[in-house]
Coordinates of C-alpha atoms and ligand atoms in Angstrom, one line a residue:
X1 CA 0.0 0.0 0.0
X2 CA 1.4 3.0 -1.1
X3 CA -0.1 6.5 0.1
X4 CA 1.7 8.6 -2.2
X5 CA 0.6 10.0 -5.6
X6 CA 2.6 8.9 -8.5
X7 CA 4.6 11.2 -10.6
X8 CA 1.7 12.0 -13.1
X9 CA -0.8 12.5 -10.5
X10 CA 1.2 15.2 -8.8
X11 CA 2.0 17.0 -12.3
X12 CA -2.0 16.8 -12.4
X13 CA -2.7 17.8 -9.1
X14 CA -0.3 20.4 -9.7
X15 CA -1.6 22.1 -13.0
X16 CA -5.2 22.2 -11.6
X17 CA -4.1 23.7 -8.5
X18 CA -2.6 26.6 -10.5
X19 CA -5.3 26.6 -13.0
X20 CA -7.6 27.3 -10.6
X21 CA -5.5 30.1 -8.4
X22 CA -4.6 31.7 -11.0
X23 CA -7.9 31.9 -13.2
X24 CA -10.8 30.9 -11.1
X25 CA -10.1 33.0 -7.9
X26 CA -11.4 36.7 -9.2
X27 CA -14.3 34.4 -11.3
X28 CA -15.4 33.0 -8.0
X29 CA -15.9 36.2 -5.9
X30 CA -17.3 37.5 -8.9
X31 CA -19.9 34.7 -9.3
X32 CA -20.4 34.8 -5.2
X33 CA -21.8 38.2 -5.9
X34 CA -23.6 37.8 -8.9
X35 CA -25.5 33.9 -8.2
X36 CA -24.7 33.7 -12.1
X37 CA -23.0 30.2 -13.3
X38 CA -19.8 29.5 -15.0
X39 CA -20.5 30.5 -18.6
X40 CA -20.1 27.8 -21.5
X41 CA -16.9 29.7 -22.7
X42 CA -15.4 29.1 -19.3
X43 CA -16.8 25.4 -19.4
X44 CA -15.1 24.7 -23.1
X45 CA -12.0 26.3 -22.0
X46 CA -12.0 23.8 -18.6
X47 CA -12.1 20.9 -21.7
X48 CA -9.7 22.4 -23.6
X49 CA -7.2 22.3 -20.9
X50 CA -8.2 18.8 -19.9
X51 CA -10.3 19.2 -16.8
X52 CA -13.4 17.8 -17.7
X53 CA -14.2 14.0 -18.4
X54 CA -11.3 13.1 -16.5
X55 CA -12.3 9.8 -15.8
X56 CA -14.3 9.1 -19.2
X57 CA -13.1 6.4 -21.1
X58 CA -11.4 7.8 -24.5
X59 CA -13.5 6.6 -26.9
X60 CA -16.7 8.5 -25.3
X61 CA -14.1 12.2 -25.9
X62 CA -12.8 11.6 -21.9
X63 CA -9.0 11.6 -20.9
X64 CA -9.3 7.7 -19.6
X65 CA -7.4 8.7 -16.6
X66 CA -9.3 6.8 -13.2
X67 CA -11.7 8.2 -10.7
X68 CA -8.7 8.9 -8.4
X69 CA -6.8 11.7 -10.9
X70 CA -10.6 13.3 -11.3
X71 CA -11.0 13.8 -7.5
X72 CA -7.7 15.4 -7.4
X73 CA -8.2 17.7 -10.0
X74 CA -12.2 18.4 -8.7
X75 CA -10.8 19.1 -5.1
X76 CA -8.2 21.6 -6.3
X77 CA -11.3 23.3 -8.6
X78 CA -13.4 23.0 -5.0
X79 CA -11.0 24.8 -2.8
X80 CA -11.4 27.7 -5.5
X81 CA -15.5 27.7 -5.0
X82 CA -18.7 25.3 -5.2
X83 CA -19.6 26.9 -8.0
X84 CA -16.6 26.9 -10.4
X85 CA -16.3 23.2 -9.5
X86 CA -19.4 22.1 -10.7
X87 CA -18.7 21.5 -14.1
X88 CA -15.9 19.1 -13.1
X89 CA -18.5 17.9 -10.8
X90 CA -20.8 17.7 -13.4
X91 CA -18.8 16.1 -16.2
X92 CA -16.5 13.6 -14.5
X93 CA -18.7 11.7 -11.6
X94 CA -22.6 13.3 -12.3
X95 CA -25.5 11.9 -14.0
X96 CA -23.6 12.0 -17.0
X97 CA -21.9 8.7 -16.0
X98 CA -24.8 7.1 -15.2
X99 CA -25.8 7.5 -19.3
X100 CA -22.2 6.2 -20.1
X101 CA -22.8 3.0 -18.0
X102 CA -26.0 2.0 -18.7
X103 CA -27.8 4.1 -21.8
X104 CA -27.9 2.6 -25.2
X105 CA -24.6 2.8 -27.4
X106 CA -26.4 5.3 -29.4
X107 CA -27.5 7.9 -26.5
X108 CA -24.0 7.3 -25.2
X109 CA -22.1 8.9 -28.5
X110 CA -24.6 11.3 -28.9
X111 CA -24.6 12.8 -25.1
X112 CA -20.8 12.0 -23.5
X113 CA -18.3 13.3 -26.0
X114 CA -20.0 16.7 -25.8
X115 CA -20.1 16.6 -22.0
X116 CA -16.2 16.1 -22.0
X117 CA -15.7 19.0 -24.9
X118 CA -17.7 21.2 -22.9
X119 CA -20.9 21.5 -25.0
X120 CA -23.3 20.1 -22.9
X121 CA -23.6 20.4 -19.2
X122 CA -26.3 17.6 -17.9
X123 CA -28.0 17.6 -14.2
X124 CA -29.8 15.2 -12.6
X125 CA -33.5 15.4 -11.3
X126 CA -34.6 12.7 -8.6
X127 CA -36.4 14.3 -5.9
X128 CA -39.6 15.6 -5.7
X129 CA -41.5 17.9 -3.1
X130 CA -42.6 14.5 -1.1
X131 CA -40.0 12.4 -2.0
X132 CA -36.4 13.6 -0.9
X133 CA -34.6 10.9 1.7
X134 CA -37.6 8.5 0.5
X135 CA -36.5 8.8 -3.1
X136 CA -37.9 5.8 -3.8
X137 CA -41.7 7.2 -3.1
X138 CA -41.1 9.4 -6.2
X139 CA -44.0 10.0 -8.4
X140 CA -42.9 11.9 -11.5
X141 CA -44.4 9.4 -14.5
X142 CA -42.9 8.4 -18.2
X143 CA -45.4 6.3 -19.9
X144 CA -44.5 4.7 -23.5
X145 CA -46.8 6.1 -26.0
X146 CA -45.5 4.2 -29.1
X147 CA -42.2 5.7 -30.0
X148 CA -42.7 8.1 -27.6
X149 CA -42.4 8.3 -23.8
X150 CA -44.6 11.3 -22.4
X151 CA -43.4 12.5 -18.9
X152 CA -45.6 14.1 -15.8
X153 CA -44.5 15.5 -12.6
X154 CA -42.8 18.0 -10.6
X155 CA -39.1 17.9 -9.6
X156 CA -37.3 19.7 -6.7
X157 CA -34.2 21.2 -5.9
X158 CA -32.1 20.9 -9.3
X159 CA -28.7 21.9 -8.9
X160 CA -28.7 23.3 -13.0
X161 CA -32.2 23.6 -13.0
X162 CA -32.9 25.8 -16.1
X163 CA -29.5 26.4 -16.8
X164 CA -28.2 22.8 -17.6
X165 CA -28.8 21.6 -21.3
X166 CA -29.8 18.2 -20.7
X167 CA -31.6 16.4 -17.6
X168 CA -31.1 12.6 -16.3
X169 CA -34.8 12.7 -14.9
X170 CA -35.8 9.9 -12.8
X171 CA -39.4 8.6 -13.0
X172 CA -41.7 5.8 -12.4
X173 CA -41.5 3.9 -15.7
X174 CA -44.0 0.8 -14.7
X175 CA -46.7 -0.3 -11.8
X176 CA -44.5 -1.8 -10.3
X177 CA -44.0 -0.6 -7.0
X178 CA -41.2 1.4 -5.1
X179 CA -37.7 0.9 -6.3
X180 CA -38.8 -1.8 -8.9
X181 CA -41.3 0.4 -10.7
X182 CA -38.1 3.6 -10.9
X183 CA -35.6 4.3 -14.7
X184 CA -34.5 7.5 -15.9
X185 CA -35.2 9.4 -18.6
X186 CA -32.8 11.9 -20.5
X187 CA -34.6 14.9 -21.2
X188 CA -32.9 18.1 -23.5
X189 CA -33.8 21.3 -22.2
X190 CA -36.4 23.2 -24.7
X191 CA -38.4 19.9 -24.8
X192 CA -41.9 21.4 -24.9
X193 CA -43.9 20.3 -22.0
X194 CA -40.7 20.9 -19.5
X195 CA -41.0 24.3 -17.1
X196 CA -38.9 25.5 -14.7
X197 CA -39.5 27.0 -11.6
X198 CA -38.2 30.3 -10.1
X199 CA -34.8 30.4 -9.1
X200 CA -33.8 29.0 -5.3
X201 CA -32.0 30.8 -3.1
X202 CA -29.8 28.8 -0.7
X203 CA -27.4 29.4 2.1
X204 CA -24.7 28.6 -0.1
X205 CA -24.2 27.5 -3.5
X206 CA -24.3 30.4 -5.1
X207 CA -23.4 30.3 -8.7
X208 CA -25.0 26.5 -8.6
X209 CA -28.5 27.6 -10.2
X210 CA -30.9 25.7 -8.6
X211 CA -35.0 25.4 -9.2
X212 CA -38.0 23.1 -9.6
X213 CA -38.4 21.3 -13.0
X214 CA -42.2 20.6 -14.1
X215 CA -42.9 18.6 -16.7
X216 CA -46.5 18.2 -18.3
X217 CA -47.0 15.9 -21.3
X218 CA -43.3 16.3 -21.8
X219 CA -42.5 13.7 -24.7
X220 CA -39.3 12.5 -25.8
X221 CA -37.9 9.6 -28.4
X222 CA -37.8 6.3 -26.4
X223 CA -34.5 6.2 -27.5
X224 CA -34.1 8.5 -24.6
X225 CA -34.3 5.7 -22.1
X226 CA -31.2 6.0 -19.3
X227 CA -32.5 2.8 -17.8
X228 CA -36.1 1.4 -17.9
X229 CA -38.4 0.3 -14.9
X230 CA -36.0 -2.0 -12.6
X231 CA -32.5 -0.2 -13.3
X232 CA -32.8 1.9 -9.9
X233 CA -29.7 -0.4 -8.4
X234 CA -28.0 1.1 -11.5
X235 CA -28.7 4.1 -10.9
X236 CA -27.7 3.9 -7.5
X237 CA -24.5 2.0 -8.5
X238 CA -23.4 5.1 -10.5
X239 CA -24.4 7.3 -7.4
X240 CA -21.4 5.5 -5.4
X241 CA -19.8 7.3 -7.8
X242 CA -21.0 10.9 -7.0
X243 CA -21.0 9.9 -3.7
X244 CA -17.1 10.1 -4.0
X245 CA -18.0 13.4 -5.7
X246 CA -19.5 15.0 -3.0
X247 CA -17.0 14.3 -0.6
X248 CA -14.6 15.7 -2.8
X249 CA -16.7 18.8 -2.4
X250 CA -17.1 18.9 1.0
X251 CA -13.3 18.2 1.7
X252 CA -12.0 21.2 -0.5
X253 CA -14.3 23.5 1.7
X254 CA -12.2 22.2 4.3
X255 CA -9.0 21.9 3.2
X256 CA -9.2 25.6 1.2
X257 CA -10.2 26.7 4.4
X258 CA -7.4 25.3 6.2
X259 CA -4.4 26.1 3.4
X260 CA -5.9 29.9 3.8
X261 CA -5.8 29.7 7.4
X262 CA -2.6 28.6 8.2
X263 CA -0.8 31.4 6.3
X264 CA -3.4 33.7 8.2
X265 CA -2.8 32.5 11.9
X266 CA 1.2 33.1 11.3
X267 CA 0.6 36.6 10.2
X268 CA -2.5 38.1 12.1
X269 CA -0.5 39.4 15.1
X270 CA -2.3 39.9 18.9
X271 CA -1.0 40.3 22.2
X272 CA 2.5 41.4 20.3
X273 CA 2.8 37.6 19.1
X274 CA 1.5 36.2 15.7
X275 CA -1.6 33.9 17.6
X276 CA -0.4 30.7 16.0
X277 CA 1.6 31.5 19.3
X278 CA -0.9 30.3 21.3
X279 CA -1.2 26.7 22.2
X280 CA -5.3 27.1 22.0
X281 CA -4.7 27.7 18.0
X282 CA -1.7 25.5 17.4
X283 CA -4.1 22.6 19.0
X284 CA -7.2 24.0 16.8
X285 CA -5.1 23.6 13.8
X286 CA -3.7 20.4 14.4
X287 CA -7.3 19.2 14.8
X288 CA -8.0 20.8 11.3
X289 CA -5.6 19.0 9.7
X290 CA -6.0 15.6 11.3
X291 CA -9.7 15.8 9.8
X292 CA -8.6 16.5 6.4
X293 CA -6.2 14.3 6.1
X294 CA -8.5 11.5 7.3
X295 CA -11.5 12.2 5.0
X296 CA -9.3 12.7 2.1
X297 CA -7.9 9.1 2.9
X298 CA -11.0 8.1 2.9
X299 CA -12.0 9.2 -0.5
X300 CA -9.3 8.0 -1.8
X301 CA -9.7 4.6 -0.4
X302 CA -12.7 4.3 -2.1
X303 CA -11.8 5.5 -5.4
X304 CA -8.7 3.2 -4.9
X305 CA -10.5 0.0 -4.3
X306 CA -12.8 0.6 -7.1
X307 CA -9.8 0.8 -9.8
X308 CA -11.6 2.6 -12.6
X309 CA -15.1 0.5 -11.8
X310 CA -17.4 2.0 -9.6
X311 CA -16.8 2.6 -5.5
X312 CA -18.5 0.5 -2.9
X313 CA -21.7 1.9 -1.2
X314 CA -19.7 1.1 1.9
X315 CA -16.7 2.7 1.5
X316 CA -18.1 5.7 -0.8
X317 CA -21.1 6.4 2.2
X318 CA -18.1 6.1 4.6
X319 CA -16.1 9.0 2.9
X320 CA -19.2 11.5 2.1
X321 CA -20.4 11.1 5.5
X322 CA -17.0 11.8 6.8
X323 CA -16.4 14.4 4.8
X324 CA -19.8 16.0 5.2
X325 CA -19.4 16.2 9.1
X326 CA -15.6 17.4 9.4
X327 CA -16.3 20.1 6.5
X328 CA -18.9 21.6 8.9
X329 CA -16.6 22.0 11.7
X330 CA -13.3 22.3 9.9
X331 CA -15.0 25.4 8.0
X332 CA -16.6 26.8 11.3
X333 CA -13.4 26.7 13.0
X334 CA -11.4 28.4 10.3
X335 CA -13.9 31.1 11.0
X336 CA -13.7 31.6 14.5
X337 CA -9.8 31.3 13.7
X338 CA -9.9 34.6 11.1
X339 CA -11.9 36.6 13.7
X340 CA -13.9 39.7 11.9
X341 CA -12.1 38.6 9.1
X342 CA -13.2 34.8 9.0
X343 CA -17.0 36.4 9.4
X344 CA -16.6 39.0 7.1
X345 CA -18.3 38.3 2.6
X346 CA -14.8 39.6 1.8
X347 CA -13.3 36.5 2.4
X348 CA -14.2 33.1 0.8
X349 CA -14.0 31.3 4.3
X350 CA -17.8 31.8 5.4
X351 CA -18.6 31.0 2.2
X352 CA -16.7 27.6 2.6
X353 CA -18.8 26.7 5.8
X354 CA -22.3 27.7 3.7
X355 CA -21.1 25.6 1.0
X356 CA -19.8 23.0 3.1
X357 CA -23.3 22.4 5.0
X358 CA -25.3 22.1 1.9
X359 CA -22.9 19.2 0.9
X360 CA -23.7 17.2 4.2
X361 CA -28.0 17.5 2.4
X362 CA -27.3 16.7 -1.8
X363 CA -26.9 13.6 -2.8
X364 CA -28.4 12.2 0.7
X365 CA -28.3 13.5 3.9
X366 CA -25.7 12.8 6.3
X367 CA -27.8 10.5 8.8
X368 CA -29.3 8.9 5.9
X369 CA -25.5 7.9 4.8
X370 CA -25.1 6.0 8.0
X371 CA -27.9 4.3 7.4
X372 CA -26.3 3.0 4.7
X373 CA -23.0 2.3 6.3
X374 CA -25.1 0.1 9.0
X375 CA -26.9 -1.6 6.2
X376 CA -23.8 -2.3 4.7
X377 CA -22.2 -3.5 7.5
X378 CA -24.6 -6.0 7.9
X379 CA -25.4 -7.1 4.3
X380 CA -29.2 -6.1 5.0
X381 CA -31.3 -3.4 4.4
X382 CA -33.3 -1.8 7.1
X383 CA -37.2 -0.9 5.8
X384 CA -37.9 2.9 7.2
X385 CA -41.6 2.4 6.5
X386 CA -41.9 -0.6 8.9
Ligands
FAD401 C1 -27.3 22.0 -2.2 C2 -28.2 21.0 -2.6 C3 -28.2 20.5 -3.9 C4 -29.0 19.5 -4.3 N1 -29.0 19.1 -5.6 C5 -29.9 18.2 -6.1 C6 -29.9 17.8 -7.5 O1 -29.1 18.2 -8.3 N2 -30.9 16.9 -7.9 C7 -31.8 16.4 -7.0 O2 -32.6 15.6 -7.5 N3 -31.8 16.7 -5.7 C8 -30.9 17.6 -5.2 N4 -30.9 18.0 -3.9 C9 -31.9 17.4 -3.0 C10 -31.3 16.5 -2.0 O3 -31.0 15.2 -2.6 C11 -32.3 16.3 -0.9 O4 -32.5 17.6 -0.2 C12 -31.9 15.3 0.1 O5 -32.0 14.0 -0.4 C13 -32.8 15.3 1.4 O6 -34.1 15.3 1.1 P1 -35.1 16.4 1.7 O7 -34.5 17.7 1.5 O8 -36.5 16.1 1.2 O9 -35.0 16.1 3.3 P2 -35.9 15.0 4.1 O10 -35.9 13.7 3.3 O11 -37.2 15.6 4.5 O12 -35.0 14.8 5.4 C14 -34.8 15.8 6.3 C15 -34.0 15.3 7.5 O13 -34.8 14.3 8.1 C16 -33.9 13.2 8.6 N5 -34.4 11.9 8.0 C17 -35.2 11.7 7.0 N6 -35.4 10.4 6.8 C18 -34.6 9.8 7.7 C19 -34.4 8.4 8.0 N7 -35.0 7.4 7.3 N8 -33.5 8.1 9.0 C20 -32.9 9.1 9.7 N9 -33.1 10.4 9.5 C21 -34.0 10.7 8.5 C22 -32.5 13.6 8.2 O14 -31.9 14.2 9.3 C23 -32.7 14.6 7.1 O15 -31.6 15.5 7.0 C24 -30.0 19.0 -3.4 C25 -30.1 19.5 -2.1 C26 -29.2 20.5 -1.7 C27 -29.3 21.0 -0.3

């Protein structure tokens, strides 16, 4: 076992690191004030210096690195902001992968290249007003009409709602009840019949649009099919995946916060001392890093084990719920660390801790991770209705 990064990982690491200092810092105070996204200029130009698709296989327009060199390059994005992130997000463990897994050959040409080239940002659409940790209860329809499939429903709390191009929608696609009856559906923005709600506005996230999605006799080619009725433990396999994602998130709050932080505590003078001086702050910061360390360990653990496959549910809950928790308090105490400073919009760290709470909610909430852990742990599932 070897805990080191390899040559080319560290060149990688290394090059997105400067990338984004150098050209995403004044882009994400900018976008922090205006709640607008990245634009699709600035998402072509993260392709055309090879930070998007990471860990799509080459003949679908990726890089065919593994999920480990993607995570690297998304946490170096994430310290930057959330929101200039997302795209990397977006394109190298989101719902996007989920279409290169399991769609047909011919939706996988005509929707993956263009993700990794920057053309096409897709979001996914699972929950719904009543059916958020109980995704399984969701209600959103697609019924085959012919060649057709003709979508019904209302979808909440999009993270590209209405700015995305292209939608991995998850619906009820038979009778068949809970999981059994669930697919997905890959629906292009402009599809008549699909609305949008009014813009959220969230603690953090700013610059991560975010809004309800309605659809209403929404019909698309059945060639559009992600996965039909039954495929929900696909779905859910890809999700390990962004599972890893979110982590990745959630740790680059923390670990921004902590590289910013560490310079601050040796130059922010009190008492006539610099007050990394004091034994109360050196102890606060050792804590910091000992959390940061462990959860990035963690991630990469489970991008590790899964080679260029898929992560465990185990190991991928493990990491995201890890992350999740330490993010919170490694961003709050890099805070109370920076004083007025650490509270003030002038500085990205408050940010960091808004950010870093919302990623402990998407893609499941923290308690509902250890759920999983314990079901895991146990090789059963535990019913939550019973
Ligand atoms: C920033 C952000 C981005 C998001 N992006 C997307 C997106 O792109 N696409 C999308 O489809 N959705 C997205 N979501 C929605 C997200 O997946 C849901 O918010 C999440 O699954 C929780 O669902 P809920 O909000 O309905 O909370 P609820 O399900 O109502 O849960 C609220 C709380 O109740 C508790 N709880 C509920 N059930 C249990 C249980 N069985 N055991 C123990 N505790 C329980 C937990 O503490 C939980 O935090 C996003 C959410 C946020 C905050």
């Amino acid at each position: 076992m070897d805990f080191r990064l390899n040559d080319e990982q560290l060149a990688l690491q290394a090059a997105a690191r400067r990338y984004a200092r150098e050209r995403l810092t004044p882009l994400a105070a900018e976008i922090e004030k205006t709640g607008e996204p990245p634009t699709h200029a600035l998402i072509r130009e993260y392709a055309a210096q090879g930070f998007l698709g990471i860990n799509v296989p080459e003949r679908y327009g990726g890089l065919g690195l593994g999920n480990l060199e993607a995570l690297i390059v998304l946490e170096e994005f994430g310290k930057i902001s959330s929101a200039v992130a997302f795209p990397v997000f977006e394109s190298c463990v989101g719902p996007v992968r989920a279409v290169e897994r399991f769609a047909s050959e011919a939706l996988r040409q005509r929707v993956v290249p263009k993700v990794c080239s920057g053309e096409l940002v897709v979001a996914v659409s699972m929950s719904e007003p009543q059916a958020g940790s109980a995704l399984t209860d969701l209600t959103t329809r697609a019924v085959v009409r012919g060649d057709a499939l003709v979508l019904d429903g209302t979808k909440r709390w999009c993270s590209g709602g209405d700015h995305a191009d292209a939608y991995v929608v998850y619906c009820r696609m038979s009778d068949a009840p809970g999981a059994k009856g669930i697919g997905a559906v890959f629906v292009e923005k402009g599809t008549p019949g699909m609305t949008f709600g009014a813009q959220e506005s969230l603690m953090g996230f700013r610059g991560v649009p975010s809004s309800d999605v309605f659809f209403d006799q929404c019909t698309v080619a059945r060639d559009n099919i992600v996965v039909p009725a039954g495929g929900f433990r696909k779905l859910m396999e890809a999700f390990d995946l962004e599972r890893c994602g979110n982590a990745t998130m959630a740790l680059a709050q923390a670990s921004g916060s902590l590289e910013e932080v560490v310079g601050y505590v040796q130059e922010r003078e009190q008492f006539g001392k610099p007050i990394i001086d004091f034994q109360a702050v050196q102890l606060r910061l050792a804590e910091m890093q000992i959390r940061v360390d462990a959860a990035r360990l963690l991630i990469w653990r489970a991008a590790s084990n899964a080679q260029d496959g898929l992560p465990s549910v185990l190991e991928s809950s493990v990491a995201k719920c890890f992350a999740n928790e330490i993010a919170r308090e490694v961003c709050g105490h890099a805070v109370q660390l920076m004083g007025g400073y650490g509270y003030s919009k002038d500085y990205p760290v408050e940010r960091r801790l808004r950010d870093a709470w919302g990623w402990g909610i998407a893609g499941g909430a923290i308690d509902i991770q250890k759920v999983n852990i314990a079901s895991a742990m146990v090789g059963r599932r535990f019913d939550q209705r019973r």
